Coordinates of C-alpha atoms in Angstrom, one line a residue:
M225 CA -18.3 16.5 15.0
P226 CA -18.0 13.7 17.6
E227 CA -17.9 10.1 16.3
S228 CA -21.1 9.2 18.2
I229 CA -23.2 11.6 16.1
A230 CA -21.3 11.3 12.8
R231 CA -23.5 10.2 9.9
P232 CA -23.1 6.4 9.5
S233 CA -23.3 6.8 5.7
L234 CA -20.2 8.9 5.7
T235 CA -18.1 6.5 7.8
P236 CA -16.7 4.5 4.9
V237 CA -15.9 7.8 3.1
R238 CA -14.0 9.0 6.1
G239 CA -12.0 5.8 6.0
A240 CA -11.4 6.2 2.3
L241 CA -10.1 9.7 2.7
G242 CA -7.8 8.6 5.5
L243 CA -6.3 6.0 3.2
S244 CA -6.1 8.6 0.4
V245 CA -4.0 10.8 2.7
A246 CA -1.8 7.9 3.8
M247 CA -1.3 6.1 0.5
G248 CA -2.5 8.0 -2.5
M249 CA -0.8 11.3 -1.5
G250 CA 1.5 10.6 1.5
R251 CA 3.2 7.7 -0.2
F252 CA 2.4 7.9 -3.9
F253 CA 2.4 11.6 -4.9
Y254 CA 6.1 11.1 -5.3
T255 CA 5.5 9.0 -8.4
P256 CA 3.8 11.5 -10.7
A257 CA 6.0 14.3 -9.3
L258 CA 9.3 12.5 -9.8
P259 CA 9.7 13.2 -13.6
L260 CA 9.3 16.9 -13.0
M261 CA 11.8 16.8 -10.1
V262 CA 14.3 14.8 -12.1
A263 CA 14.1 17.4 -14.9
A264 CA 14.3 20.4 -12.7
L265 CA 17.0 19.2 -10.3
H266 CA 19.0 17.2 -12.9
W267 CA 18.8 14.0 -10.9
G268 CA 19.6 10.6 -12.3
S269 CA 17.4 7.7 -11.6
A270 CA 19.4 6.6 -8.5
P271 CA 18.5 9.5 -6.1
G272 CA 14.8 9.0 -6.8
A273 CA 15.1 5.3 -6.2
W274 CA 16.9 5.7 -2.8
I275 CA 14.4 8.3 -1.6
A276 CA 11.6 6.0 -2.5
T277 CA 13.3 3.2 -0.7
L278 CA 13.6 5.3 2.5
N279 CA 9.9 6.1 2.3
Y280 CA 9.1 2.3 2.2
V281 CA 11.5 1.8 5.1
G282 CA 9.4 4.4 7.0
Y283 CA 6.2 2.6 6.1
F284 CA 7.6 -0.6 7.4
I285 CA 8.6 1.1 10.7
G286 CA 5.1 2.5 11.0
T287 CA 3.4 -0.9 10.7
L288 CA 6.1 -2.6 12.9
V289 CA 5.6 -0.3 15.9
I290 CA 2.0 -1.3 16.1
A291 CA 2.6 -5.0 15.3
Q292 CA 5.1 -5.1 18.1
G293 CA 2.8 -3.3 20.5
W294 CA 5.1 -0.2 20.8
A295 CA 2.2 2.0 19.9
E296 CA -1.6 1.6 19.9
P297 CA -3.7 2.1 16.8
N298 CA -5.8 4.6 18.7
R299 CA -7.4 8.0 17.9
F300 CA -4.4 10.0 19.0
V301 CA -1.9 8.1 16.9
Y302 CA -4.3 8.2 13.9
R303 CA -4.9 12.0 14.1
L304 CA -1.3 12.8 14.8
S305 CA -0.3 10.8 11.8
L306 CA -2.7 12.6 9.6
I307 CA -1.1 15.9 10.6
V308 CA 2.5 14.6 10.1
S309 CA 1.6 13.1 6.7
T310 CA 0.2 16.5 5.5
L311 CA 3.1 18.5 6.9
G312 CA 5.5 16.0 5.3
L313 CA 4.1 16.8 1.9
A314 CA 4.7 20.5 2.4
A315 CA 8.2 20.0 3.8
V316 CA 9.4 18.3 0.6
A317 CA 9.1 21.8 -1.0
L318 CA 11.5 23.4 1.4
T319 CA 14.8 22.2 -0.2
P320 CA 16.0 19.7 -2.8
N321 CA 18.8 18.6 -0.5
L322 CA 18.9 14.8 -0.8
I323 CA 19.5 14.2 3.0
W324 CA 16.4 16.4 3.8
Q325 CA 14.4 14.7 1.1
G326 CA 15.3 11.3 2.4
G327 CA 14.6 12.2 6.0
I328 CA 11.2 13.8 5.3
R329 CA 10.1 10.9 3.1
T330 CA 11.1 8.4 5.8
I331 CA 9.0 10.3 8.4
A332 CA 6.1 10.5 5.9
G333 CA 6.4 6.7 5.4
I334 CA 6.1 6.1 9.1
A335 CA 2.9 8.3 9.2
S336 CA 1.5 6.4 6.2
G337 CA 2.0 3.1 7.9
L338 CA 0.4 4.2 11.1
I339 CA -2.7 5.6 9.3
F340 CA -3.0 2.5 7.1
V341 CA -3.1 0.2 10.2
C342 CA -5.5 2.6 12.1
V343 CA -7.9 2.6 9.2
T344 CA -7.8 -1.0 8.0
Q345 CA -8.0 -2.5 11.5
R346 CA -11.3 -0.7 12.0
I347 CA -12.9 -1.4 8.6
P348 CA -14.7 -4.5 9.8
A349 CA -16.1 -2.8 12.9
N350 CA -17.1 0.3 11.0
S351 CA -18.7 -1.5 8.0
R352 CA -22.5 -1.6 8.2
K353 CA -22.9 -2.9 4.7
P354 CA -20.8 -5.4 2.7
R355 CA -19.8 -2.7 0.3
D356 CA -18.5 -0.4 3.0
G357 CA -15.2 -2.1 3.2
G358 CA -14.7 -1.8 -0.6
I359 CA -15.5 1.9 -0.4
S360 CA -12.9 2.4 2.3
Y361 CA -10.2 0.4 0.5
G362 CA -11.1 2.4 -2.6
G363 CA -9.6 5.4 -1.0
V364 CA -6.1 4.2 -2.0
G365 CA -7.1 4.5 -5.6
F366 CA -8.9 7.7 -5.2
G367 CA -5.8 9.3 -3.6
I368 CA -3.7 8.0 -6.5
L369 CA -6.2 9.5 -8.9
V370 CA -6.0 12.9 -7.1
S371 CA -2.2 12.8 -7.1
G372 CA -2.1 12.3 -10.9
A373 CA -4.8 14.9 -11.4
I374 CA -2.8 17.5 -9.5
V375 CA 0.3 17.0 -11.6
L376 CA -1.7 16.8 -14.8
A377 CA -3.7 19.9 -14.1
A378 CA -1.1 22.1 -12.5
G379 CA 2.2 20.7 -13.8
S380 CA 2.2 23.0 -16.9
F381 CA 2.3 26.2 -14.8
A382 CA 3.5 25.2 -11.3
D383 CA 7.0 24.1 -10.5
W384 CA 7.8 21.0 -8.4
R385 CA 7.8 22.9 -5.1
Q386 CA 4.3 24.4 -5.8
L387 CA 3.0 20.9 -6.8
W388 CA 4.0 19.5 -3.4
L389 CA 2.3 22.5 -1.6
I390 CA -0.9 22.0 -3.6
C391 CA -0.9 18.3 -2.7
A392 CA -0.4 19.3 1.0
A393 CA -3.4 21.6 0.8
V394 CA -5.6 18.9 -0.6
S395 CA -4.3 16.4 2.0
A396 CA -5.3 18.9 4.7
I397 CA -8.8 19.1 3.4
F398 CA -9.1 15.3 3.2
S399 CA -7.6 15.0 6.8
I400 CA -10.3 17.3 8.2
I401 CA -13.0 15.0 6.7
A402 CA -11.2 11.8 7.8
W403 CA -10.5 13.2 11.3
T404 CA -13.7 11.7 12.7
W405 CA -13.1 8.1 11.4
P406 CA -14.5 6.1 14.3
I407 CA -11.6 4.8 16.3
P408 CA -11.3 4.3 20.0
A409 CA -9.3 6.8 22.1
R410 CA -7.7 3.8 23.8
V411 CA -7.5 0.2 22.6
P412 CA -9.1 -2.1 25.1
Q413 CA -6.5 -4.5 26.7
P414 CA -7.3 -8.2 27.0
T415 CA -8.4 -9.5 30.3
T416 CA -6.3 -12.0 32.3
A417 CA -8.6 -14.8 31.2
E418 CA -8.3 -13.8 27.6
K419 CA -4.5 -13.7 27.8
V420 CA -4.5 -17.2 29.3
A421 CA -6.8 -18.5 26.6
A422 CA -4.6 -16.9 23.9
T423 CA -1.5 -18.4 25.3
E424 CA -3.1 -21.9 25.4
T425 CA -4.4 -21.7 21.8
N426 CA -1.5 -19.9 20.2
T427 CA 0.5 -22.3 18.2
D428 CA 2.7 -19.8 16.5
H429 CA 5.1 -19.7 19.4
S430 CA 7.3 -22.5 20.3
P431 CA 5.0 -25.2 21.7
T432 CA 5.9 -27.4 24.7
E433 CA 4.9 -30.5 22.8
E434 CA 5.4 -31.7 19.3
A435 CA 3.3 -29.9 16.7
T436 CA 0.6 -31.9 15.0
P437 CA 0.9 -32.6 11.3
F438 CA -1.9 -30.1 10.8
E439 CA -0.1 -27.4 12.6
A440 CA 3.2 -28.1 10.8
N441 CA 1.4 -28.0 7.5
R442 CA -0.3 -24.8 8.3
R443 CA 3.0 -23.2 9.3
R444 CA 4.7 -24.4 6.1
A445 CA 1.8 -23.0 4.0
M446 CA 2.1 -19.6 5.8
A447 CA 5.8 -19.5 5.2
I448 CA 5.4 -20.1 1.5
L449 CA 2.6 -17.6 1.3
S450 CA 4.7 -15.0 3.1
T451 CA 7.6 -15.5 0.8
G452 CA 5.3 -15.1 -2.2
Y453 CA 4.0 -11.9 -0.7
F454 CA 7.5 -10.6 -0.3
F455 CA 8.0 -11.0 -4.1
Q456 CA 4.6 -9.4 -4.7
G457 CA 5.7 -6.3 -2.7
G458 CA 9.0 -6.0 -4.5
G459 CA 7.5 -6.6 -8.0
Y460 CA 4.5 -4.3 -7.7
I461 CA 6.4 -1.3 -6.2
I462 CA 8.9 -1.2 -9.1
I463 CA 5.9 -0.6 -11.4
G464 CA 4.4 1.9 -9.0
T465 CA 7.6 3.9 -8.7
Y466 CA 8.8 3.9 -12.3
L467 CA 5.7 3.7 -14.5
V468 CA 5.5 7.5 -14.8
V469 CA 9.2 7.7 -15.4
L470 CA 8.8 5.2 -18.3
A471 CA 5.9 7.3 -19.7
G472 CA 7.9 10.5 -19.6
P473 CA 9.6 10.2 -23.1
V474 CA 6.2 9.2 -24.6
F475 CA 3.9 11.8 -23.0
G476 CA 6.3 14.5 -21.8
D477 CA 7.1 15.1 -18.1
T478 CA 3.8 16.7 -17.2
A479 CA 1.4 14.7 -19.3
A480 CA 3.1 11.5 -18.1
A481 CA 1.0 11.9 -15.0
S482 CA -2.0 10.9 -17.0
T483 CA -0.8 7.3 -16.7
W484 CA -0.9 7.7 -12.9
L485 CA -4.4 9.1 -13.2
I486 CA -5.5 6.0 -15.1
A487 CA -3.9 3.8 -12.4
G488 CA -5.8 5.7 -9.8
I489 CA -9.2 5.2 -11.5
A490 CA -8.5 1.5 -11.9
T491 CA -7.3 1.2 -8.3
A492 CA -10.4 2.9 -7.0
A493 CA -12.7 0.5 -8.8
A494 CA -10.7 -2.6 -8.0
P495 CA -11.8 -3.5 -4.4
L496 CA -15.5 -3.7 -5.1
T497 CA -14.8 -5.5 -8.4
W498 CA -12.5 -8.2 -7.1
S499 CA -14.8 -8.8 -4.1
A500 CA -17.6 -9.5 -6.6
V501 CA -15.3 -11.7 -8.7
A502 CA -14.1 -13.7 -5.7
A503 CA -17.7 -14.2 -4.5
R504 CA -18.6 -15.6 -7.9
I505 CA -15.6 -17.9 -8.9
G506 CA -13.8 -18.3 -5.5
T507 CA -10.9 -16.5 -4.0
V508 CA -8.2 -18.7 -5.4
K509 CA -9.3 -18.5 -9.0
A510 CA -9.8 -14.8 -8.6
L511 CA -6.4 -14.4 -7.1
T512 CA -4.8 -16.3 -10.0
A513 CA -6.6 -14.2 -12.6
C514 CA -5.5 -11.0 -10.8
Y515 CA -1.9 -12.2 -10.7
C516 CA -1.9 -13.1 -14.4
L517 CA -3.2 -9.6 -15.3
Q518 CA -0.5 -8.1 -13.1
V519 CA 2.3 -10.0 -14.7
F520 CA 0.9 -9.2 -18.2
G521 CA 0.8 -5.5 -17.2
A522 CA 4.4 -5.4 -16.1
L523 CA 5.5 -7.1 -19.4
L524 CA 3.4 -4.7 -21.4
A525 CA 5.1 -1.7 -19.9
V526 CA 8.4 -3.0 -21.3
Y527 CA 7.0 -2.3 -24.7
G528 CA 5.5 1.0 -23.7
S529 CA 6.6 3.1 -26.6
T530 CA 3.0 4.3 -27.4
P531 CA 0.4 6.1 -25.2
A532 CA -2.1 3.3 -25.7
V533 CA 0.2 0.6 -24.4
L534 CA 1.2 2.7 -21.4
I535 CA -2.4 3.5 -20.5
I536 CA -3.3 -0.2 -20.6
A537 CA -0.3 -1.0 -18.4
A538 CA -1.2 1.7 -15.9
A539 CA -4.8 0.4 -15.8
L540 CA -3.7 -3.1 -15.2
F541 CA -1.3 -2.0 -12.5
G542 CA -4.0 -0.1 -10.6
F543 CA -6.6 -2.8 -11.1
T544 CA -4.5 -5.6 -9.7
F545 CA -2.3 -4.6 -6.8
I546 CA -5.1 -3.8 -4.4
G547 CA -6.9 -7.0 -5.5
V548 CA -3.9 -9.1 -4.7
V549 CA -3.5 -7.4 -1.3
M550 CA -7.1 -8.0 -0.3
M551 CA -7.3 -11.6 -1.5
T552 CA -3.9 -12.7 -0.2
I553 CA -4.7 -11.5 3.3
G554 CA -8.0 -13.3 3.0
V555 CA -6.2 -16.6 2.1
G556 CA -3.8 -16.0 5.1
T557 CA -6.8 -15.6 7.4
Q558 CA -8.3 -18.8 6.1
L559 CA -5.1 -20.6 7.2
G560 CA -6.1 -19.7 10.8
V561 CA -2.7 -18.3 11.7
A562 CA -2.7 -15.7 14.4
N563 CA -2.1 -12.1 13.2
A564 CA -1.9 -13.4 9.6
S565 CA -2.6 -9.9 8.2
A566 CA 0.2 -8.3 10.2
K567 CA 2.7 -11.0 9.3
L568 CA 2.0 -10.9 5.6
T569 CA 2.1 -7.1 5.6
S570 CA 5.6 -7.2 7.2
W571 CA 6.9 -9.4 4.4
Y572 CA 5.1 -7.1 1.8
S573 CA 6.8 -4.1 3.3
I574 CA 10.3 -5.7 3.2
G575 CA 9.7 -6.5 -0.5
Q576 CA 8.8 -2.8 -1.1
I577 CA 12.1 -1.8 0.4
V578 CA 14.2 -4.4 -1.6
G579 CA 12.6 -3.7 -5.0
P580 CA 13.5 0.0 -5.4
A581 CA 16.9 -0.7 -3.8
I582 CA 17.7 -3.3 -6.4
V583 CA 16.7 -0.9 -9.2
A584 CA 18.8 1.9 -7.6
A585 CA 21.9 -0.4 -7.3
A586 CA 21.8 -2.3 -10.6
L587 CA 19.1 -1.1 -12.9
S588 CA 18.8 2.6 -12.5
E589 CA 19.9 3.3 -16.1
H590 CA 17.8 0.5 -17.5
I591 CA 14.2 1.1 -16.6
A592 CA 12.8 -1.4 -19.1
A593 CA 15.0 -4.1 -17.5
A594 CA 13.5 -3.1 -14.1
F595 CA 10.0 -3.9 -15.5
I596 CA 11.2 -7.3 -16.7
A597 CA 12.6 -7.9 -13.2
S598 CA 9.2 -6.8 -11.8
A599 CA 7.4 -9.3 -14.0
I600 CA 9.7 -12.1 -12.9
A601 CA 9.2 -11.2 -9.2
L602 CA 5.4 -11.2 -9.7
A603 CA 5.4 -14.5 -11.5
I604 CA 7.4 -16.0 -8.6
A605 CA 4.9 -14.5 -6.2
M606 CA 2.0 -16.0 -8.1
A607 CA 3.6 -19.5 -8.1
L608 CA 4.5 -19.4 -4.4
T609 CA 1.0 -18.1 -3.5
L610 CA -0.6 -21.0 -5.3
V611 CA 1.7 -23.5 -3.7
G612 CA 0.9 -22.0 -0.3
V613 CA -2.8 -22.3 -1.0
L614 CA -2.4 -25.9 -2.0
T615 CA -0.1 -26.7 0.9
G616 CA -2.6 -25.2 3.4
N617 CA -5.5 -26.9 1.7
V618 CA -7.3 -23.5 1.6
E619 CA -11.0 -23.5 0.6
R620 CA -11.1 -22.8 -3.1

């Protein structure tokens, strides 16, 4: 169905399913499937960590090629990435060879990054109602929920290869629905006048005259905020990668996916919830509350020796990480820095690469210690974010 006659009410759903393909399944199905793969293939923690790291490297590459203008976030790139992401899920089942696994997960990460940018950049233009953006962002959580549900429902009778094929089949169905997400076939290029205006007003490049105190203060605030976002990316992804591994001895390898299911439900509900909270008490207070809950969830997971504790930790993880992403980008935008979202996402992606790499190198046999490291990173992220807000004098 052409975009021009697609039902407007389904537009946010199409965006949500695009993000489900990119994030919930393309990136995060690995999390609930990992305990079963570790048990079947007799892996230690290190191989899983390095494969996860390669996936995050791919995600960074995917976002970078658009940020640098090497590819356009257009209809062709979006649809090709949907296909590659789905085929990448199926390709994991072909062989347990670590080189193959790492290569496929890198390619899948690139596709995920491209889809994420193609969807999120069009959310404002495609949102007819205030809640439409929250519905689209909620697709990340819905995809996580579906990932956990697949492993929980089929893990008792399907092996790890079959689980990846089932996920690929679901991803294909979602991709068909998401295919008609309204996105231009070609991104309009700025006119000569617009380029001149952008050059004259862009203060992020080296100016020919001394920057004003306001400009210097704004740059300083953005640098602090970006550093905090780096720690956020590193801290959150440790939880996202190893929560189900931590739950394995408590629930069993298959039932451990129930924690991921809980995280998915919480993530799906988070965008609309945090939007409402920020509207009521202000973005900065809401962001602080979100960070506090996230740090508490990481620390709670360290003591995750009972199902109840792990379920609460999973819910806090899912409920907070999307909230932090949405609100931090909002703060960066308030600073008035050009391309604030792209710049922050780059630092976030680097943090996601570093976090699992540190676990693989130093903490692969001490998962509880990895969660302590996560809590410390998130606490640093919260402190730096608040300092960045105060430095930039962001509206509270």
